[in-house]
Amino acid sequence: MININEATNNQKLKELLKKMYEDNNPRLENEVLEEIIMKVNFLSYINSDQNNTETDFENINFNVLTTDDNKIYLPAFTDLEELAKWGIPSNMDTITLNFDNYVEIILENENIEGLVINPFGDLYILSKEWLRELKDMKKDRLKVNEVRIEANSKILISEPKHLPTMMIETIKNCCDNLGNIKKAWLLEMITEKDKSWLLILDFEGDKNYIFSKISQAARNYLGNMYLDMLPYEDDFARNSVQNHKAFYTKNK
C-alpha cells in the first residue's frame, strides 16, 4: 500500500545532484545512487478521485513525461518545491513512492523508458535497463546473512563492550513495526575468519522476510562489521543467549 498526499524532503539528494552538474565523478554518482536506491521517498502527481489515503498501483493513473522523440518517462520529485515546477493541476493528487515502487511500475510497463528525477531541476535519468540492474544489485546487497555454524569451529561469543545504540534503536523500531518478534539479543561473535554482530531473534512468521527487513533497517549502522542472524529455535542460538539479557522484548 502507498500513502497519498504525504510530503517528503530529500535535501541531501538535491545537493548531490547539484554537485554532479559541477563535478561529475564516480564517487558522487555512487552517493546519488545510494540515496535513490536505499533511502529516498519521492513525490509525483497522479490522476485520482479517491478519498482514501492508501491505494494500489493498479488503481493509479500516473502522470508521465513525453520527450520530443516520443519516449515516455515516469517522473519523480525529491520534494514539493521540485514538484511545483511541473505546475499544480486541479485534478491531481500527490503520491509518495520509493525506488522499489518505481521499478515495479516501470518494468511492468513496456511503454515507459525509465525514471527521471527532478526533470525541471538538476535532473537525473535512469533507463529501464539500468533500473533492472540496480534492482538486482540491491537484491544481492540485502540478502539475508543467516550465519552457518560449522562443526568444531572456534567461536567466541560475548556481550558487546560498546553497544551500537543507534543500530539497536533502529532494530527495536523495526521489531515493533513487524509485530511478530518476541525477543531479540545482540552479541559479539568472533570466529577464525572475522568479527561480527550476532543477532538472535525469537519470532513467529516468515524467517526470510523478517531477516530481510531487519537487515535493511540495520545496514546503515554496521560500519565495518557484519550482521549475522539466527532464530532463537536454533540450538546454538538458544545456548548463546542463556546468560545474556534481551535488548528487545515485545510489549504485551
mmCIF file of N, CA, C and O in Angstrom, residues 75-140:
data_model
loop_
_atom_site.group_PDB
_atom_site.id
_atom_site.type_symbol
_atom_site.label_atom_id
_atom_site.label_comp_id
_atom_site.label_asym_id
_atom_site.label_seq_id
_atom_site.Cartn_x
_atom_site.Cartn_y
_atom_site.Cartn_z
ATOM 1 N N PRO A 75 8.161 10.467 -13.993
ATOM 2 C CA PRO A 75 8.902 11.472 -13.217
ATOM 3 C C PRO A 75 8.826 11.218 -11.712
ATOM 4 O O PRO A 75 7.834 10.681 -11.210
ATOM 5 N N ALA A 76 9.886 11.606 -11.022
ATOM 6 C CA ALA A 76 9.935 11.515 -9.565
ATOM 7 C C ALA A 76 10.546 12.807 -9.036
ATOM 8 O O ALA A 76 11.497 13.328 -9.618
ATOM 9 N N PHE A 77 10.016 13.320 -7.945
ATOM 10 C CA PHE A 77 10.450 14.614 -7.419
ATOM 11 C C PHE A 77 10.910 14.457 -5.966
ATOM 12 O O PHE A 77 10.260 13.778 -5.170
ATOM 13 N N THR A 78 12.005 15.112 -5.652
ATOM 14 C CA THR A 78 12.567 14.976 -4.308
ATOM 15 C C THR A 78 11.740 15.672 -3.241
ATOM 16 O O THR A 78 11.765 15.274 -2.082
ATOM 17 N N ASP A 79 10.987 16.723 -3.621
ATOM 18 C CA ASP A 79 10.227 17.471 -2.620
ATOM 19 C C ASP A 79 9.140 18.288 -3.313
ATOM 20 O O ASP A 79 9.012 18.296 -4.540
ATOM 21 N N LEU A 80 8.365 18.978 -2.513
ATOM 22 C CA LEU A 80 7.259 19.772 -3.047
ATOM 23 C C LEU A 80 7.747 20.924 -3.920
ATOM 24 O O LEU A 80 7.076 21.323 -4.871
ATOM 25 N N GLU A 81 8.910 21.475 -3.591
ATOM 26 C CA GLU A 81 9.470 22.561 -4.400
ATOM 27 C C GLU A 81 9.726 22.107 -5.832
ATOM 28 O O GLU A 81 9.374 22.803 -6.791
ATOM 29 N N GLU A 82 10.332 20.930 -5.990
ATOM 30 C CA GLU A 82 10.594 20.399 -7.325
ATOM 31 C C GLU A 82 9.297 20.000 -8.019
ATOM 32 O O GLU A 82 9.139 20.196 -9.223
ATOM 33 N N LEU A 83 8.377 19.429 -7.257
ATOM 34 C CA LEU A 83 7.092 19.018 -7.828
ATOM 35 C C LEU A 83 6.321 20.213 -8.370
ATOM 36 O O LEU A 83 5.687 20.145 -9.424
ATOM 37 N N ALA A 84 6.390 21.355 -7.656
ATOM 38 C CA ALA A 84 5.660 22.552 -8.056
ATOM 39 C C ALA A 84 6.148 23.115 -9.387
ATOM 40 O O ALA A 84 5.417 23.840 -10.070
ATOM 41 N N LYS A 85 7.383 22.789 -9.794
ATOM 42 C CA LYS A 85 7.905 23.272 -11.073
ATOM 43 C C LYS A 85 7.151 22.679 -12.259
ATOM 44 O O LYS A 85 7.244 23.175 -13.381
ATOM 45 N N TRP A 86 6.427 21.610 -12.024
ATOM 46 C CA TRP A 86 5.617 20.978 -13.062
ATOM 47 C C TRP A 86 4.239 21.631 -13.159
ATOM 48 O O TRP A 86 3.445 21.293 -14.013
ATOM 49 N N GLY A 87 3.963 22.565 -12.252
ATOM 50 C CA GLY A 87 2.630 23.124 -12.175
ATOM 51 C C GLY A 87 1.780 22.277 -11.242
ATOM 52 O O GLY A 87 2.134 21.159 -10.898
ATOM 53 N N ILE A 88 0.651 22.803 -10.844
ATOM 54 C CA ILE A 88 -0.214 22.075 -9.919
ATOM 55 C C ILE A 88 -1.599 21.932 -10.540
ATOM 56 O O ILE A 88 -2.472 22.785 -10.362
ATOM 57 N N PRO A 89 -1.827 20.874 -11.314
ATOM 58 C CA PRO A 89 -3.142 20.659 -11.938
ATOM 59 C C PRO A 89 -4.230 20.508 -10.887
ATOM 60 O O PRO A 89 -4.005 19.955 -9.811
ATOM 61 N N SER A 90 -5.419 20.980 -11.205
ATOM 62 C CA SER A 90 -6.510 20.973 -10.233
ATOM 63 C C SER A 90 -7.028 19.564 -9.949
ATOM 64 O O SER A 90 -7.594 19.317 -8.898
ATOM 65 N N ASN A 91 -6.839 18.656 -10.892
ATOM 66 C CA ASN A 91 -7.395 17.311 -10.726
ATOM 67 C C ASN A 91 -6.341 16.286 -10.319
ATOM 68 O O ASN A 91 -6.483 15.095 -10.561
ATOM 69 N N MET A 92 -5.270 16.746 -9.686
ATOM 70 C CA MET A 92 -4.175 15.852 -9.339
ATOM 71 C C MET A 92 -4.017 15.691 -7.830
ATOM 72 O O MET A 92 -4.266 16.614 -7.065
ATOM 73 N N ASP A 93 -3.589 14.516 -7.427
ATOM 74 C CA ASP A 93 -3.142 14.250 -6.063
ATOM 75 C C ASP A 93 -1.648 13.969 -6.116
ATOM 76 O O ASP A 93 -1.087 13.727 -7.185
ATOM 77 N N THR A 94 -1.011 13.990 -4.958
ATOM 78 C CA THR A 94 0.395 13.593 -4.905
ATOM 79 C C THR A 94 0.489 12.204 -4.293
ATOM 80 O O THR A 94 -0.360 11.796 -3.501
ATOM 81 N N ILE A 95 1.540 11.503 -4.690
ATOM 82 C CA ILE A 95 1.757 10.161 -4.162
ATOM 83 C C ILE A 95 3.227 10.027 -3.776
ATOM 84 O O ILE A 95 4.101 10.650 -4.391
ATOM 85 N N THR A 96 3.500 9.264 -2.738
ATOM 86 C CA THR A 96 4.870 9.028 -2.277
ATOM 87 C C THR A 96 5.286 7.616 -2.652
ATOM 88 O O THR A 96 4.604 6.655 -2.302
ATOM 89 N N LEU A 97 6.414 7.514 -3.364
ATOM 90 C CA LEU A 97 6.919 6.215 -3.814
ATOM 91 C C LEU A 97 8.413 6.115 -3.540
ATOM 92 O O LEU A 97 9.119 7.123 -3.549
ATOM 93 N N ASN A 98 8.898 4.894 -3.354
ATOM 94 C CA ASN A 98 10.337 4.690 -3.212
ATOM 95 C C ASN A 98 10.887 4.002 -4.456
ATOM 96 O O ASN A 98 10.155 3.720 -5.409
ATOM 97 N N PHE A 99 12.172 3.718 -4.451
ATOM 98 C CA PHE A 99 12.832 3.110 -5.603
ATOM 99 C C PHE A 99 12.155 1.804 -6.025
ATOM 100 O O PHE A 99 11.888 1.587 -7.213
ATOM 101 N N ASP A 100 11.857 0.949 -5.056
ATOM 102 C CA ASP A 100 11.250 -0.338 -5.377
ATOM 103 C C ASP A 100 9.899 -0.167 -6.057
ATOM 104 O O ASP A 100 9.553 -0.924 -6.970
ATOM 105 N N ASN A 101 9.110 0.822 -5.599
ATOM 106 C CA ASN A 101 7.814 1.073 -6.224
ATOM 107 C C ASN A 101 7.967 1.467 -7.683
ATOM 108 O O ASN A 101 7.270 0.946 -8.565
ATOM 109 N N TYR A 102 8.900 2.405 -7.953
ATOM 110 C CA TYR A 102 9.108 2.859 -9.323
ATOM 111 C C TYR A 102 9.589 1.725 -10.217
ATOM 112 O O TYR A 102 9.148 1.593 -11.367
ATOM 113 N N VAL A 103 10.496 0.910 -9.711
ATOM 114 C CA VAL A 103 11.000 -0.214 -10.504
ATOM 115 C C VAL A 103 9.857 -1.153 -10.877
ATOM 116 O O VAL A 103 9.746 -1.604 -12.023
ATOM 117 N N GLU A 104 9.012 -1.443 -9.913
ATOM 118 C CA GLU A 104 7.874 -2.331 -10.171
ATOM 119 C C GLU A 104 6.982 -1.783 -11.278
ATOM 120 O O GLU A 104 6.586 -2.504 -12.200
ATOM 121 N N ILE A 105 6.687 -0.493 -11.203
ATOM 122 C CA ILE A 105 5.807 0.129 -12.201
ATOM 123 C C ILE A 105 6.451 0.139 -13.578
ATOM 124 O O ILE A 105 5.836 -0.246 -14.583
ATOM 125 N N ILE A 106 7.705 0.567 -13.648
ATOM 126 C CA ILE A 106 8.369 0.762 -14.934
ATOM 127 C C ILE A 106 8.673 -0.563 -15.630
ATOM 128 O O ILE A 106 8.463 -0.710 -16.841
ATOM 129 N N LEU A 107 9.146 -1.553 -14.877
ATOM 130 C CA LEU A 107 9.498 -2.826 -15.501
ATOM 131 C C LEU A 107 8.273 -3.592 -15.985
ATOM 132 O O LEU A 107 8.376 -4.440 -16.874
ATOM 133 N N GLU A 108 7.106 -3.287 -15.418
ATOM 134 C CA GLU A 108 5.889 -3.969 -15.843
ATOM 135 C C GLU A 108 5.160 -3.225 -16.953
ATOM 136 O O GLU A 108 4.140 -3.697 -17.456
ATOM 137 N N ASN A 109 5.679 -2.041 -17.334
ATOM 138 C CA ASN A 109 5.026 -1.244 -18.383
ATOM 139 C C ASN A 109 5.977 -1.096 -19.560
ATOM 140 O O ASN A 109 6.980 -0.386 -19.480
ATOM 141 N N GLU A 110 5.685 -1.763 -20.659
ATOM 142 C CA GLU A 110 6.588 -1.765 -21.811
ATOM 143 C C GLU A 110 6.685 -0.404 -22.492
ATOM 144 O O GLU A 110 7.623 -0.148 -23.249
ATOM 145 N N ASN A 111 5.753 0.499 -22.224
ATOM 146 C CA ASN A 111 5.756 1.811 -22.877
ATOM 147 C C ASN A 111 6.644 2.837 -22.171
ATOM 148 O O ASN A 111 6.959 3.881 -22.739
ATOM 149 N N ILE A 112 7.029 2.554 -20.905
ATOM 150 C CA ILE A 112 7.827 3.510 -20.143
ATOM 151 C C ILE A 112 9.306 3.197 -20.310
ATOM 152 O O ILE A 112 9.749 2.068 -20.103
ATOM 153 N N GLU A 113 10.086 4.200 -20.688
ATOM 154 C CA GLU A 113 11.514 4.019 -20.975
ATOM 155 C C GLU A 113 12.385 4.029 -19.722
ATOM 156 O O GLU A 113 13.473 3.466 -19.717
ATOM 157 N N GLY A 114 11.913 4.704 -18.676
ATOM 158 C CA GLY A 114 12.731 4.784 -17.479
ATOM 159 C C GLY A 114 12.205 5.805 -16.495
ATOM 160 O O GLY A 114 11.045 6.243 -16.585
ATOM 161 N N LEU A 115 13.059 6.195 -15.553
ATOM 162 C CA LEU A 115 12.715 7.123 -14.478
ATOM 163 C C LEU A 115 13.534 8.393 -14.624
ATOM 164 O O LEU A 115 14.730 8.338 -14.892
ATOM 165 N N VAL A 116 12.888 9.552 -14.462
ATOM 166 C CA VAL A 116 13.609 10.817 -14.472
ATOM 167 C C VAL A 116 13.322 11.540 -13.161
ATOM 168 O O VAL A 116 12.165 11.766 -12.794
ATOM 169 N N ILE A 117 14.394 11.858 -12.431
ATOM 170 C CA ILE A 117 14.274 12.520 -11.127
ATOM 171 C C ILE A 117 14.479 14.012 -11.293
ATOM 172 O O ILE A 117 15.418 14.452 -11.962
ATOM 173 N N ASN A 118 13.580 14.805 -10.708
ATOM 174 C CA ASN A 118 13.605 16.270 -10.801
ATOM 175 C C ASN A 118 13.793 16.742 -12.249
ATOM 176 O O ASN A 118 14.786 17.411 -12.581
ATOM 177 N N PRO A 119 12.856 16.410 -13.132
ATOM 178 C CA PRO A 119 13.016 16.723 -14.557
ATOM 179 C C PRO A 119 13.104 18.209 -14.872
ATOM 180 O O PRO A 119 13.598 18.580 -15.943
ATOM 181 N N PHE A 120 12.660 19.071 -13.965
ATOM 182 C CA PHE A 120 12.703 20.514 -14.214
ATOM 183 C C PHE A 120 13.760 21.206 -13.364
ATOM 184 O O PHE A 120 13.766 22.422 -13.236
ATOM 185 N N GLY A 121 14.674 20.399 -12.795
ATOM 186 C CA GLY A 121 15.775 20.944 -11.996
ATOM 187 C C GLY A 121 17.074 20.280 -12.402
ATOM 188 O O GLY A 121 17.357 20.125 -13.591
ATOM 189 N N ASP A 122 17.866 19.859 -11.417
ATOM 190 C CA ASP A 122 19.102 19.108 -11.690
ATOM 191 C C ASP A 122 18.705 17.653 -11.916
ATOM 192 O O ASP A 122 18.799 16.811 -11.024
ATOM 193 N N LEU A 123 18.253 17.375 -13.122
ATOM 194 C CA LEU A 123 17.633 16.082 -13.395
ATOM 195 C C LEU A 123 18.630 14.935 -13.427
ATOM 196 O O LEU A 123 19.825 15.120 -13.670
ATOM 197 N N TYR A 124 18.099 13.722 -13.203
ATOM 198 C CA TYR A 124 18.903 12.506 -13.241
ATOM 199 C C TYR A 124 18.022 11.422 -13.852
ATOM 200 O O TYR A 124 16.898 11.185 -13.390
ATOM 201 N N ILE A 125 18.513 10.769 -14.893
ATOM 202 C CA ILE A 125 17.724 9.790 -15.642
ATOM 203 C C ILE A 125 18.262 8.383 -15.420
ATOM 204 O O ILE A 125 19.462 8.138 -15.472
ATOM 205 N N LEU A 126 17.343 7.455 -15.159
ATOM 206 C CA LEU A 126 17.674 6.049 -15.023
ATOM 207 C C LEU A 126 16.867 5.271 -16.061
ATOM 208 O O LEU A 126 15.633 5.247 -16.001
ATOM 209 N N SER A 127 17.558 4.658 -17.017
ATOM 210 C CA SER A 127 16.873 3.892 -18.053
ATOM 211 C C SER A 127 16.276 2.619 -17.472
ATOM 212 O O SER A 127 16.648 2.182 -16.368
ATOM 213 N N LYS A 128 15.371 2.004 -18.222
ATOM 214 C CA LYS A 128 14.764 0.755 -17.771
ATOM 215 C C LYS A 128 15.822 -0.330 -17.560
ATOM 216 O O LYS A 128 15.761 -1.086 -16.591
ATOM 217 N N GLU A 129 16.789 -0.391 -18.472
ATOM 218 C CA GLU A 129 17.855 -1.399 -18.348
ATOM 219 C C GLU A 129 18.685 -1.168 -17.083
ATOM 220 O O GLU A 129 19.054 -2.109 -16.381
ATOM 221 N N TRP A 130 19.001 0.085 -16.797
ATOM 222 C CA TRP A 130 19.776 0.440 -15.610
ATOM 223 C C TRP A 130 18.981 0.153 -14.349
ATOM 224 O O TRP A 130 19.529 -0.337 -13.353
ATOM 225 N N LEU A 131 17.688 0.432 -14.373
ATOM 226 C CA LEU A 131 16.837 0.134 -13.221
ATOM 227 C C LEU A 131 16.811 -1.362 -12.933
ATOM 228 O O LEU A 131 16.837 -1.787 -11.773
ATOM 229 N N ARG A 132 16.762 -2.154 -13.985
ATOM 230 C CA ARG A 132 16.752 -3.604 -13.816
ATOM 231 C C ARG A 132 18.053 -4.081 -13.164
ATOM 232 O O ARG A 132 18.041 -4.928 -12.261
ATOM 233 N N GLU A 133 19.177 -3.532 -13.591
ATOM 234 C CA GLU A 133 20.473 -3.891 -13.000
ATOM 235 C C GLU A 133 20.555 -3.448 -11.542
ATOM 236 O O GLU A 133 21.041 -4.187 -10.678
ATOM 237 N N LEU A 134 20.093 -2.225 -11.284
ATOM 238 C CA LEU A 134 20.133 -1.715 -9.912
ATOM 239 C C LEU A 134 19.230 -2.520 -8.989
ATOM 240 O O LEU A 134 19.557 -2.734 -7.812
ATOM 241 N N LYS A 135 18.105 -2.970 -9.501
ATOM 242 C CA LYS A 135 17.202 -3.813 -8.714
ATOM 243 C C LYS A 135 17.913 -5.092 -8.292
ATOM 244 O O LYS A 135 17.835 -5.509 -7.129
ATOM 245 N N ASP A 136 18.621 -5.736 -9.231
ATOM 246 C CA ASP A 136 19.348 -6.966 -8.921
ATOM 247 C C ASP A 136 20.487 -6.701 -7.938
ATOM 248 O O ASP A 136 20.749 -7.511 -7.040
ATOM 249 N N MET A 137 21.172 -5.548 -8.114
ATOM 250 C CA MET A 137 22.252 -5.199 -7.210
ATOM 251 C C MET A 137 21.733 -5.006 -5.785
ATOM 252 O O MET A 137 22.359 -5.438 -4.810
ATOM 253 N N LYS A 138 20.593 -4.348 -5.662
ATOM 254 C CA LYS A 138 20.013 -4.123 -4.343
ATOM 255 C C LYS A 138 19.596 -5.450 -3.714
ATOM 256 O O LYS A 138 19.802 -5.675 -2.506
ATOM 257 N N LYS A 139 19.036 -6.322 -4.518
ATOM 258 C CA LYS A 139 18.608 -7.630 -4.009
ATOM 259 C C LYS A 139 19.790 -8.401 -3.446
ATOM 260 O O LYS A 139 19.711 -8.991 -2.372
ATOM 261 N N ASP A 140 20.916 -8.387 -4.173
ATOM 262 C CA ASP A 140 22.118 -9.073 -3.693
ATOM 263 C C ASP A 140 22.644 -8.433 -2.419
ATOM 264 O O ASP A 140 23.099 -9.116 -1.494
#
